[in-house]
Amino acid sequence: MGKRESMKIVIVGHVDHGKSTLIGRLLYDTGSLPPDRMEVIRKTCEEMGMPVEFAFVMDHLREERERGITIDTAQTFFNTPSRDYVIIDAPGHKEFMKNMITGASQAETSILVIDVDEGVQEQTKRHAYILGMLNLKKNILVMNKMDLVDYSRERFEEVRDEVTAFLKRLDITPSYIVPAVGTLGENFAKKSDKIPWYDGPTVFGALDALEKDKDISEKPLRMPVQDVYEVEGKRIIAGRIESGKLKDGEELVLLPEDIKVKITGVLEFNRERHSAEACESIGITISDDGTAKRGDLLSDPGNRPRTGKKIIATLFWMSPQAFDIGEKLTFRANTQETPCTVKEIMRRIDSSTLDVIEDNARVLKENEVGEILIECEKPVSFELFRFIPELGRFVLERGNDIVAGGIITHSL
Amino acid sequence: MDYLTELESKTIYVIREAYSRFDRIGMLWSIGKDSTSLLWMCRKAFFGEVPFPIIHIDTSYKFKEIYEFREKYAKEWNLDLKVARNDRAIDAGMGPDKGAKLDCCNALKTQALKDFLAELQLDAILLGIRRDEHGIRSKERYFSPRDEHFKWNYEDQPPELWDQFKSSTEGHDHLRVHPILHMTELDIWRYVKKEDLPVVDLYFAKNGKRYRSIGCACCCTTVDSDADDIDKIIHEIETTDVSERSGRAQDKEDAYTMQKLRALGYM
């Protein structure tokens, strides 16, 4: 039971390319839509004078249904005989990009939906860019609405070549490319006899064949200190192990202070523990317990993270209020937090075309991407995103609002 | 790693973030399986002693089993239990038979919570809602700001990336924090089994009927079931095609009752 595997997938693609229908289909074919829920949807559609709309499974807000769009990300669940799945729905409209990113940042893998009739569109590209940025490089490309092109192999190949060429620039190679029809269920639960020229897996087959990421507990130990609690005279360091593992008696280094410490206890309420591994929210006691505080990082002493004030990153700007170079912002990465300024915008990029808008820019606007140099007021401990993603990503806050997300590409 | 440990770990992370970010927090305990699991994870987050008040919104119409369970575990787990009740409305005769369910929920739950939050001046409250319970709840954030009228601005929610959440109440009245948002009904029951948690007896079948979701006695109905222990409940949920809240009256009035309730500050 506990050993069952679960996989979180985000569904992305251009407006009206069939994301919600695809989700409805996944739920329907796995029997995950209770008849009473379907009945409520049927009734609502009837009252609105429209045919049954699969999109209403996810689009629950009245505003979404009346306008026929997805405003915010939602999550739902289904399972196949081999796995549990969490589906994350992401809005396709440009004005809801922050909601799309919120959804996608919680995913492990993705399905990119493309209407073969329409081909690659603006949001196809922008969403693909986000997938690349979030390191969601294992994905399935669903070439939807094959019925609209009479199941034409030629059209399929034409659009496929266009998409894969674009994805290649983002270093994304789809694991599977499936021609399908969401509304009719062609190539979902079973192979479509209307597409005899395709011999790959169905959408479900492709999903079950996607492999989970390698175990992060094999990487060096990184445990950000989330808080310190006094319990029965002991100072317990609370935090989540982001990578690696730890055990009783082990020596660690506390950063940025650079203090050698020894683990004197691994603690979980109501259970005896002597070790813990990546992803666990745990408590430990250490030999020198006077200095540790929120924002510190416990590390493997022989394999330390990078530490410094200057970071080179790729940043996605999400706020409608543009940002000017030199503006004071707050840098937040895991439990670390420090004031910072962006010193340089080396390149300003249009996220939907990947075209460079300008070099050495001074501003970034909503939905634009920047390759930037950040200077933090205090030194931070981090990793390059490609090595340990959990330690290589951050957000920027302006006042009290999160306005940008970034990944660390280089250090200085 | 065991997937239940991963889900628990995320929940504990969120609980600790809320505690670390805000001075005055509390948790709403409806005494159902979800908020009891959340309460257990609060105990785990702080190694036994929960360092904030646990609030029960009492409509006075709850099942007697719920009151018994509350008293027993409040004592056993050494909780700082606070009971919030809108006595004025109750004395004035507000109840489920008086007009629309929406009005009753609003007066006895939402208003009771409003009065109580104002009294305790809380910045953030933890709630045990889950995404799979209802389509509207599937749209929620982990940290969700509410204004002084408890309004939820669902058309413009703050971004949440990589466990970086909204961290200030400035410009808002308080934040709702949802640490078990990612868990499903099935996850909760598997977790109850794994951690050997107590739950109110009403969940277990008697004479071929059981409650899948509990709240006010008058507004909950049973489902047909022979599941009289946890394993049987898990098996039932794995195979059922009836949705969890099918027995909850307030979901039924029209398609958007839940949206209206939540927009007004309902849990």
XYZ file of C-alpha atoms in Angstrom:
679
model
C 0.000 0.000 0.000
C 2.592 2.546 1.116
C 4.870 1.430 -1.686
C 2.452 2.551 -4.374
C 3.972 5.090 -6.687
C 2.433 8.450 -7.353
C 3.189 10.843 -10.213
C 2.266 14.517 -10.562
C 1.650 15.683 -14.117
C 0.836 19.130 -15.372
C -1.253 19.510 -18.520
C -0.206 22.483 -20.620
C -0.862 23.883 -24.073
C -2.481 26.699 -25.998
C -6.019 27.901 -25.294
C -8.648 25.578 -26.784
C -6.175 22.927 -27.826
C -8.037 20.483 -25.596
C -6.367 20.437 -22.162
C -9.566 20.209 -20.145
C -11.085 17.656 -22.489
C -7.953 15.548 -22.181
C -8.237 15.689 -18.390
C -11.925 14.799 -18.553
C -10.999 11.865 -20.775
C -8.269 10.616 -18.413
C -10.710 10.736 -15.498
C -13.586 9.244 -17.431
C -11.648 6.324 -18.874
C -10.233 5.386 -15.468
C -13.654 5.553 -13.806
C -12.512 8.474 -11.623
C -15.563 10.618 -12.274
C -18.285 9.603 -9.847
C -21.691 9.475 -11.599
C -23.122 11.984 -9.111
C -20.399 14.513 -9.965
C -20.995 13.971 -13.667
C -24.725 14.430 -13.050
C -24.160 17.830 -11.422
C -22.075 18.881 -14.436
C -24.741 17.604 -16.842
C -27.408 19.593 -14.996
C -25.335 22.772 -14.879
C -24.653 22.546 -18.617
C -28.328 21.994 -19.264
C -29.215 25.091 -17.256
C -26.644 27.050 -19.248
C -28.161 25.658 -22.458
C -25.028 23.934 -23.707
C -23.882 20.352 -24.395
C -22.055 18.491 -21.583
C -18.703 20.167 -21.138
C -15.820 18.017 -19.853
C -13.908 21.171 -18.955
C -16.331 21.727 -16.056
C -14.666 18.847 -14.237
C -11.783 21.228 -13.516
C -13.276 24.642 -14.231
C -15.403 24.979 -11.135
C -15.571 28.723 -10.743
C -18.736 30.272 -12.107
C -16.588 32.881 -13.911
C -14.633 30.099 -15.615
C -17.729 28.305 -16.803
C -19.519 31.381 -18.015
C -16.494 32.721 -19.856
C -15.427 29.267 -21.025
C -11.854 29.661 -19.791
C -9.594 28.313 -17.064
C -8.573 31.074 -14.658
C -6.689 29.209 -12.005
C -4.805 25.983 -11.654
C -6.594 23.030 -10.092
C -5.608 19.506 -9.188
C -7.440 16.258 -9.466
C -6.638 12.601 -9.067
C -6.919 9.319 -10.936
C -5.179 6.003 -10.972
C -4.265 3.271 -13.399
C -3.562 -0.281 -12.247
C 0.128 0.619 -11.926
C 0.144 4.124 -10.404
C -1.671 6.991 -8.681
C -1.691 10.215 -10.673
C -2.181 13.820 -9.658
C -3.301 15.950 -12.588
C -2.494 19.620 -12.483
C -4.537 21.749 -14.820
C -2.855 24.946 -15.990
C -4.624 27.947 -17.468
C -3.763 28.636 -21.099
C -4.413 32.379 -21.188
C -1.500 34.747 -21.053
C -3.018 36.854 -18.260
C -3.008 33.862 -15.928
C 0.658 32.880 -16.328
C 1.360 33.138 -12.599
C -1.351 30.550 -12.040
C 0.116 28.341 -14.741
C 3.552 28.557 -13.109
C 2.071 27.882 -9.670
C 0.577 24.689 -11.069
C 3.558 23.598 -13.123
C 6.033 24.173 -10.280
C 4.330 21.355 -8.365
C 4.643 18.813 -11.177
C 7.166 16.069 -11.895
C 6.300 15.632 -15.527
C 4.005 17.074 -18.166
C 1.685 16.534 -21.076
C 1.885 19.191 -23.751
C -1.323 19.257 -25.794
C -1.319 20.512 -29.363
C -4.229 20.888 -31.719
C -2.853 19.315 -34.933
C -5.221 21.375 -36.971
C -3.949 24.674 -35.564
C -0.377 23.638 -34.949
C 2.072 25.447 -32.663
C 0.678 28.659 -31.156
C 1.954 31.375 -28.818
C 1.033 29.657 -25.579
C 2.380 26.323 -26.813
C 5.762 27.989 -26.938
C 5.462 29.931 -23.712
C 4.318 26.894 -21.791
C 7.092 24.802 -23.306
C 9.542 27.440 -22.166
C 8.245 27.177 -18.592
C 8.548 23.390 -18.742
C 12.168 23.743 -19.737
C 12.799 26.289 -17.022
C 11.180 24.088 -14.370
C 13.251 21.144 -15.576
C 10.137 19.203 -16.608
C 12.021 17.691 -19.477
C 10.413 14.284 -19.468
C 7.089 14.707 -21.129
C 4.434 13.453 -23.470
C 3.336 15.375 -26.503
C -0.312 14.705 -27.293
C -1.194 15.631 -30.856
C -4.857 16.238 -30.261
C -7.885 16.613 -32.543
C -6.584 14.176 -35.148
C -10.189 13.797 -36.311
C -10.146 17.384 -37.594
C -7.365 16.510 -40.038
C -8.886 13.166 -41.070
C -6.203 11.305 -39.125
C -3.649 12.512 -41.633
C -0.177 11.156 -41.052
C 1.272 13.927 -43.162
C -0.248 16.701 -41.037
C 0.789 14.872 -37.871
C 4.395 14.703 -39.040
C 4.415 18.305 -40.166
C 3.256 19.624 -36.773
C 5.406 17.123 -34.892
C 8.518 18.357 -36.678
C 7.632 21.962 -35.955
C 7.135 21.305 -32.219
C 10.130 19.087 -31.717
C 12.374 21.625 -33.432
C 11.182 24.290 -30.985
C 11.468 21.981 -27.982
C 14.989 21.077 -28.983
C 16.048 24.683 -28.445
C 14.797 24.298 -24.863
C 16.650 21.038 -24.431
C 13.362 19.124 -24.224
C 12.971 15.819 -26.033
C 9.470 14.360 -25.612
C 9.501 10.788 -24.388
C 6.391 9.994 -26.427
C 4.458 11.721 -29.181
C 0.914 10.378 -29.386
C -1.695 11.208 -32.051
C -5.073 11.236 -30.308
C -8.607 12.593 -30.056
C -9.633 13.665 -26.559
C -13.324 14.090 -27.297
C -13.639 10.606 -28.814
C -11.051 8.818 -26.702
C -8.979 7.736 -29.719
C -5.613 6.367 -28.522
C -6.369 6.834 -24.816
C -7.487 3.642 -23.109
C -7.024 1.542 -26.230
C -5.244 1.814 -29.540
C -7.203 3.680 -32.163
C -8.044 1.740 -35.312
C -8.408 5.054 -37.108
C -4.658 5.665 -36.785
C -3.193 2.391 -38.059
C 0.054 4.037 -39.172
C 0.987 4.830 -35.540
C 2.600 1.986 -33.615
C 3.607 3.743 -30.366
C 1.838 3.601 -26.988
C -1.555 5.143 -26.213
C -1.743 8.158 -23.872
C -2.245 5.850 -20.875
C 0.523 3.546 -22.072
C 2.886 6.495 -22.393
C 1.999 7.800 -18.902
C 2.621 4.486 -17.209
C 5.909 4.134 -19.079
C 7.334 7.475 -17.860
C 9.974 6.863 -15.234
C 10.195 8.727 -11.940
C 13.257 10.873 -11.268
C 16.291 9.306 -9.699
C 16.360 9.234 -5.944
C 17.510 12.582 -4.574
C 18.749 10.895 -1.381
C 21.821 9.750 -3.329
C 22.992 13.368 -3.644
C 25.058 15.111 -0.925
C 23.199 16.061 2.258
C 21.464 19.454 2.297
C 19.113 20.278 5.135
C 17.909 23.890 5.433
C 17.068 24.829 9.022
C 13.387 25.720 9.072
C 13.082 26.474 12.775
C 14.512 25.606 16.189
C 12.188 24.381 18.948
C 12.784 23.991 22.659
C 11.194 20.708 23.721
C 11.756 19.272 27.193
C 15.042 21.127 27.586
C 16.367 20.048 24.177
C 16.945 22.355 21.246
C 15.509 20.539 18.258
C 16.471 21.660 14.773
C 13.457 21.242 12.542
C 13.734 21.055 8.788
C 13.231 19.072 5.657
C 16.085 17.146 4.126
C 16.194 18.426 0.542
C 18.837 15.998 -0.657
C 20.979 13.200 0.719
C 20.523 11.450 4.057
C 21.772 11.673 7.620
C 22.217 9.461 10.662
C 23.057 9.505 14.339
C 26.660 10.369 15.164
C 27.436 11.831 11.752
C 29.486 15.017 11.390
C 28.015 17.929 9.470
C 28.854 21.521 8.772
C 26.497 24.380 9.621
C 26.513 27.128 6.996
C 27.084 30.001 6.484
C 28.777 30.101 9.930
C 31.024 27.194 8.916
C 30.748 25.372 12.247
C 31.472 21.671 12.552
C 28.692 19.837 14.390
C 27.784 16.262 15.214
C 24.305 14.733 15.108
C 23.350 13.614 18.611
C 19.792 12.537 17.836
C 17.334 12.006 14.956
C 13.810 12.728 16.142
C 10.290 11.951 15.016
C 7.348 12.254 17.390
C 6.102 8.850 18.554
C 8.757 6.856 16.642
C 12.322 5.903 17.357
C 14.638 7.059 14.612
C 18.364 6.871 13.942
C 18.468 8.065 10.360
C 16.432 10.031 7.825
C 16.549 10.765 4.102
C 15.610 13.296 1.439
C 12.032 14.617 1.480
C 11.527 13.969 5.197
C 10.494 16.789 7.547
C 12.418 15.738 10.583
C 14.078 16.962 13.764
C 17.669 16.550 14.849
C 19.747 17.534 17.828
C 23.375 18.535 17.311
C 26.465 18.929 19.468
C 26.786 22.707 19.040
C 23.171 23.746 19.268
C 23.552 27.370 20.296
C 24.026 28.925 16.890
C 21.713 27.159 14.444
C 18.800 29.303 13.285
C 16.246 29.500 10.493
C 17.957 30.157 7.189
C 21.096 28.167 8.024
C 21.959 25.052 6.073
C 23.320 21.752 7.346
C 25.588 20.097 4.821
C 27.819 17.151 4.173
C 31.237 18.588 5.289
C 33.092 16.862 2.459
C 30.805 18.065 -0.300
C 29.566 21.558 0.362
C 27.123 23.730 -1.534
C 28.200 26.928 -3.231
C 28.111 29.973 -0.992
C 28.170 33.601 -2.027
C 26.359 36.839 -2.632
C 26.357 36.861 -6.437
C 24.199 34.572 -8.504
C 23.536 34.240 -12.199
C 20.019 33.086 -12.922
C 17.228 32.778 -15.416
C 14.241 34.701 -14.146
C 10.575 34.686 -15.132
C 8.865 37.966 -14.279
C 5.211 37.436 -13.249
C 3.982 40.793 -12.024
C 2.020 43.228 -14.212
C 4.212 45.965 -12.747
C 7.488 45.922 -14.657
C 10.754 45.914 -12.845
C 13.695 48.283 -13.169
C 17.276 47.376 -12.601
C 18.543 48.374 -9.170
C 15.169 47.977 -7.488
C 15.349 46.480 -3.972
C 13.734 43.064 -3.770
C 13.798 40.107 -1.391
C 15.496 36.886 -2.404
C 13.882 33.743 -0.958
C 15.315 30.278 -1.479
C 14.183 27.386 0.740
C 14.315 28.948 4.226
C 16.895 31.604 3.360
C 15.832 35.175 2.897
C 17.828 38.291 2.178
C 17.410 41.693 0.540
C 18.887 41.766 -2.957
C 19.225 43.858 -6.086
C 19.402 42.793 -9.698
C 22.668 44.281 -10.960
C 22.443 43.308 -14.596
C 19.948 41.970 -17.095
C 22.317 40.456 -19.614
C 19.526 39.345 -21.905
C 15.811 40.093 -22.007
C 13.823 37.376 -23.744
C 10.287 37.022 -25.081
C 9.102 33.771 -23.533
C 6.782 32.898 -26.407
C 9.235 33.244 -29.262
C 12.551 32.848 -27.401
C 13.666 35.942 -29.299
C 16.074 38.208 -27.500
C 14.310 41.547 -27.047
C 17.519 43.280 -26.030
C 20.952 42.763 -24.513
C 21.950 44.662 -21.380
C 18.376 45.616 -20.607
C 17.155 47.785 -17.753
C 13.609 46.496 -17.406
C 11.698 43.233 -17.391
C 7.979 43.154 -18.057
C 5.269 40.647 -17.281
C 5.828 37.234 -18.877
C 9.350 38.136 -19.932
C 12.430 36.177 -19.094
C 15.751 37.620 -18.082
C 19.237 36.239 -17.762
C 20.290 38.204 -14.747
C 22.977 38.832 -12.176
C 21.659 39.164 -8.626
C 23.565 40.490 -5.678
C 22.298 39.481 -2.231
C 23.042 41.489 0.884
C 23.929 38.379 2.881
C 25.752 35.312 1.578
C 23.451 32.438 0.600
C 24.069 28.713 0.217
C 22.817 27.246 -3.034
C 23.411 24.765 -5.854
C 23.139 25.056 -9.586
C 19.616 24.064 -10.532
C 20.811 21.283 -12.810
C 22.694 19.619 -9.942
C 20.189 19.816 -7.053
C 16.974 21.558 -8.213
C 15.675 21.891 -4.628
C 18.645 24.158 -3.790
C 18.871 25.907 -7.135
C 15.584 27.768 -7.317
C 14.276 30.919 -5.725
C 11.577 33.542 -5.816
C 11.822 37.315 -5.647
C 9.468 39.297 -3.501
C 8.530 42.925 -3.947
C 6.967 44.291 -0.792
C 4.867 41.349 0.296
C 4.219 39.801 -3.081
C 6.050 37.075 -4.930
C 6.765 38.626 -8.332
C 9.291 36.339 -10.009
C 10.652 32.812 -10.020
C 14.165 31.896 -11.002
C 16.649 29.105 -11.383
C 20.332 29.405 -10.671
C 22.492 28.702 -13.684
C 25.961 29.899 -12.599
C 27.766 31.298 -9.604
C 30.560 33.846 -9.502
C 10.385 6.670 0.238
C 6.915 5.663 1.302
C 4.461 7.998 -0.426
C 2.475 8.637 2.784
C 5.678 9.847 4.447
C 6.191 12.204 1.527
C 2.660 13.593 1.873
C 3.088 13.943 5.643
C 6.425 15.638 5.202
C 4.920 18.275 2.930
C 2.142 18.913 5.451
C 4.587 19.275 8.324
C 6.670 21.656 6.227
C 3.624 23.873 5.621
C 2.631 23.804 9.305
C 6.135 24.808 10.378
C 6.241 27.590 7.768
C 2.978 29.015 9.096
C 4.258 28.871 12.673
C 7.565 30.427 11.759
C 6.066 33.222 9.627
C 3.176 34.343 11.819
C 3.006 35.310 15.463
C -0.595 34.436 16.121
C -1.948 31.282 14.547
C -4.575 28.700 15.383
C -6.008 25.543 13.872
C -9.633 24.735 13.124
C -10.589 21.280 14.294
C -13.939 20.007 13.041
C -13.193 16.669 14.742
C -13.595 14.854 11.395
C -10.966 12.521 9.963
C -9.216 15.250 7.963
C -8.713 17.832 10.659
C -7.904 15.105 13.172
C -5.149 13.919 10.815
C -4.000 17.524 10.463
C -3.994 17.916 14.229
C -1.895 14.775 14.528
C 0.594 16.204 12.032
C 0.713 19.418 14.076
C 1.655 17.281 17.050
C 4.339 15.629 14.939
C 5.620 18.979 13.621
C 6.282 20.192 17.165
C 7.214 16.867 18.754
C 4.074 16.441 20.816
C 2.910 19.801 22.158
C 0.935 21.957 19.737
C 2.037 25.556 20.448
C -1.174 27.281 19.332
C -4.909 27.157 20.073
C -7.112 24.483 18.509
C -10.496 25.931 17.624
C -13.752 24.029 17.302
C -16.580 25.894 15.594
C -19.590 24.588 17.392
C -22.932 25.107 15.670
C -24.622 23.241 18.558
C -26.023 20.860 15.929
C -23.065 18.474 15.839
C -23.329 14.761 16.533
C -22.955 13.843 20.188
C -20.088 11.512 19.219
C -18.232 14.572 17.964
C -18.506 16.332 21.332
C -17.363 13.194 23.171
C -14.379 12.754 20.900
C -13.455 16.417 21.320
C -13.428 16.238 25.098
C -11.483 12.987 25.218
C -8.637 13.997 22.888
C -8.438 17.622 23.968
C -7.470 16.227 27.350
C -5.336 13.314 26.215
C -3.327 15.436 23.763
C -3.139 18.401 26.119
C -4.671 20.811 23.609
C -5.351 24.487 24.110
C -8.961 23.938 22.987
C -11.174 26.934 22.229
C -14.815 26.577 21.319
C -16.297 29.198 18.984
C -20.080 29.530 18.984
C -22.430 32.118 17.592
C -24.727 31.970 20.629
C -26.652 35.027 19.595
C -27.787 33.410 16.349
C -28.399 30.067 18.031
C -30.522 31.725 20.737
C -32.406 33.616 18.057
C -33.380 30.258 16.605
C -31.029 29.987 13.621
C -30.935 26.426 12.429
C -30.893 24.262 9.329
C -34.675 24.275 9.047
C -34.814 28.030 8.993
C -34.438 29.095 5.374
C -31.540 28.202 3.126
C -28.644 26.040 4.272
C -26.365 28.771 2.989
C -27.712 31.173 5.633
C -27.341 28.664 8.435
C -23.750 27.738 7.488
C -22.988 31.429 7.177
C -24.369 32.381 10.580
C -23.280 29.413 12.647
C -19.940 28.646 11.029
C -18.572 31.621 9.115
C -19.863 34.301 11.505
C -18.788 32.288 14.541
C -15.314 32.050 13.045
C -15.244 35.774 12.219
C -16.153 36.753 15.757
C -13.610 34.390 17.186
C -10.756 35.443 14.909
C -11.429 39.066 15.797
C -11.321 38.175 19.473
C -8.083 36.175 19.254
C -6.580 38.483 16.592
C -5.128 35.616 14.638
C -2.938 36.246 11.569
C -3.323 32.776 10.160
C -5.533 29.762 10.680
C -4.771 26.209 9.651
C -7.596 24.280 8.027
C -7.909 20.665 6.975
C -9.432 21.090 3.531
C -8.346 18.880 0.630
C -8.279 19.469 -3.124
C -10.161 16.310 -4.015
C -13.142 17.145 -1.785
C -14.709 19.668 -4.063
C -13.907 21.422 -7.338
C -13.746 24.781 -5.617
C -11.310 23.525 -3.016
C -9.118 22.165 -5.826
C -8.443 25.784 -6.776
C -7.017 26.719 -3.390
C -3.500 27.764 -2.480
C -1.591 26.527 0.576
C -1.509 30.088 1.929
C -4.583 32.012 0.901
C -5.249 35.634 1.898
C -8.711 36.805 3.026
C -9.920 40.370 3.470
C -11.751 41.827 6.485
C -15.059 40.530 5.111
C -13.387 37.108 4.763
C -13.683 37.414 0.998
C -11.579 35.067 -1.076
C -10.311 36.736 -4.218
C -10.196 33.584 -6.305
C -9.706 35.494 -9.523
C -6.346 36.841 -8.433
C -4.520 34.451 -6.150
C -0.856 34.871 -5.222
C 1.664 32.652 -7.002
C 3.134 29.731 -5.041
C 6.349 28.231 -6.251
C 8.629 25.629 -4.717
C 7.122 25.924 -1.257
C 7.523 29.689 -1.192
C 4.235 31.020 0.093
C 2.596 34.345 0.816
C 4.327 35.442 3.974
C 2.570 38.562 5.150
C -0.948 39.581 6.038
C -0.380 43.206 5.095
C -3.369 44.431 3.130
C -5.368 41.397 4.218
C -7.241 40.356 7.325
C -5.707 36.929 7.747
C -4.338 33.972 5.831
C -5.947 30.595 5.478
C -3.321 27.880 5.572
C -4.175 24.488 4.060
C -1.496 21.953 5.021
C -3.299 18.813 3.775
C -4.497 20.306 0.491
C -2.577 17.642 -1.471
C -4.005 14.630 0.334
C -7.009 12.678 -0.973
C -9.739 10.958 0.992
C -7.980 7.674 0.357
C -4.616 9.083 1.479
C -6.217 10.229 4.725
C -7.635 6.799 5.498
C -4.332 5.121 4.632
C -2.630 7.652 6.896
C -5.111 7.026 9.726
C -4.239 3.351 9.444
C -0.488 3.900 9.225
C -0.410 6.191 12.249
C -3.089 4.251 14.111
C -5.141 7.420 14.666
C -8.434 7.536 16.528
C -11.472 8.689 14.514
C -15.106 9.322 15.481
C -17.160 6.097 15.446
C -19.676 7.544 12.987
C -17.334 6.659 10.120
C -17.748 2.948 10.811
C -20.763 1.089 9.423
C -23.613 0.079 11.673
C -26.615 -1.793 10.274
C -25.379 -1.344 6.722
C -24.898 2.439 6.937
C -22.003 4.766 7.673
C -21.059 8.453 7.398
C -18.371 9.298 4.884
C -18.234 12.937 5.859
C -19.391 14.353 9.176
C -20.519 17.757 10.353
C -23.882 18.849 11.709
C -26.123 15.883 12.510
C -29.062 17.416 10.672
C -27.203 18.052 7.412
C -25.293 14.783 6.987
C -26.699 11.594 5.578
C -25.261 8.107 5.588
C -24.086 5.994 2.676
C -24.831 2.282 2.296
C -21.791 0.441 3.565
C -20.598 -2.587 5.469
C -17.214 -1.035 6.200
C -16.919 -1.432 9.954
C -13.138 -1.136 10.188
C -10.376 0.937 8.579
C -9.280 -1.732 6.105
C -12.811 -2.095 4.855
C -13.201 1.678 4.547
C -9.989 1.852 2.503
C -11.230 -0.927 0.271
C -14.607 0.750 -0.096
C -13.095 4.063 -1.173
C -10.736 2.348 -3.581
C -13.715 0.836 -5.375
C -16.638 3.238 -4.878
C -18.137 5.457 -7.563
C -19.998 7.716 -5.141
C -18.328 11.011 -4.278
C -17.296 11.794 -0.726
C -19.565 14.763 -0.075
C -22.658 13.156 -1.616
C -24.169 13.153 1.871
C -23.526 16.832 2.570
C -26.568 19.062 2.213
C -24.759 22.357 1.645
C -23.204 21.094 -1.606
C -26.538 20.358 -3.142
C -28.545 23.546 -3.307
C -27.041 24.711 -6.559
C -23.841 24.230 -8.508
C -22.182 27.277 -6.963
C -23.240 27.053 -3.307
C -19.745 26.005 -2.306
C -18.210 28.849 -4.300
C -20.586 31.336 -2.674
C -19.906 29.951 0.780
C -16.154 30.021 0.288
C -16.186 33.467 -1.256
C -17.923 34.632 1.924
C -15.329 33.043 4.125
C -16.642 29.541 4.672
C -14.099 26.851 5.390
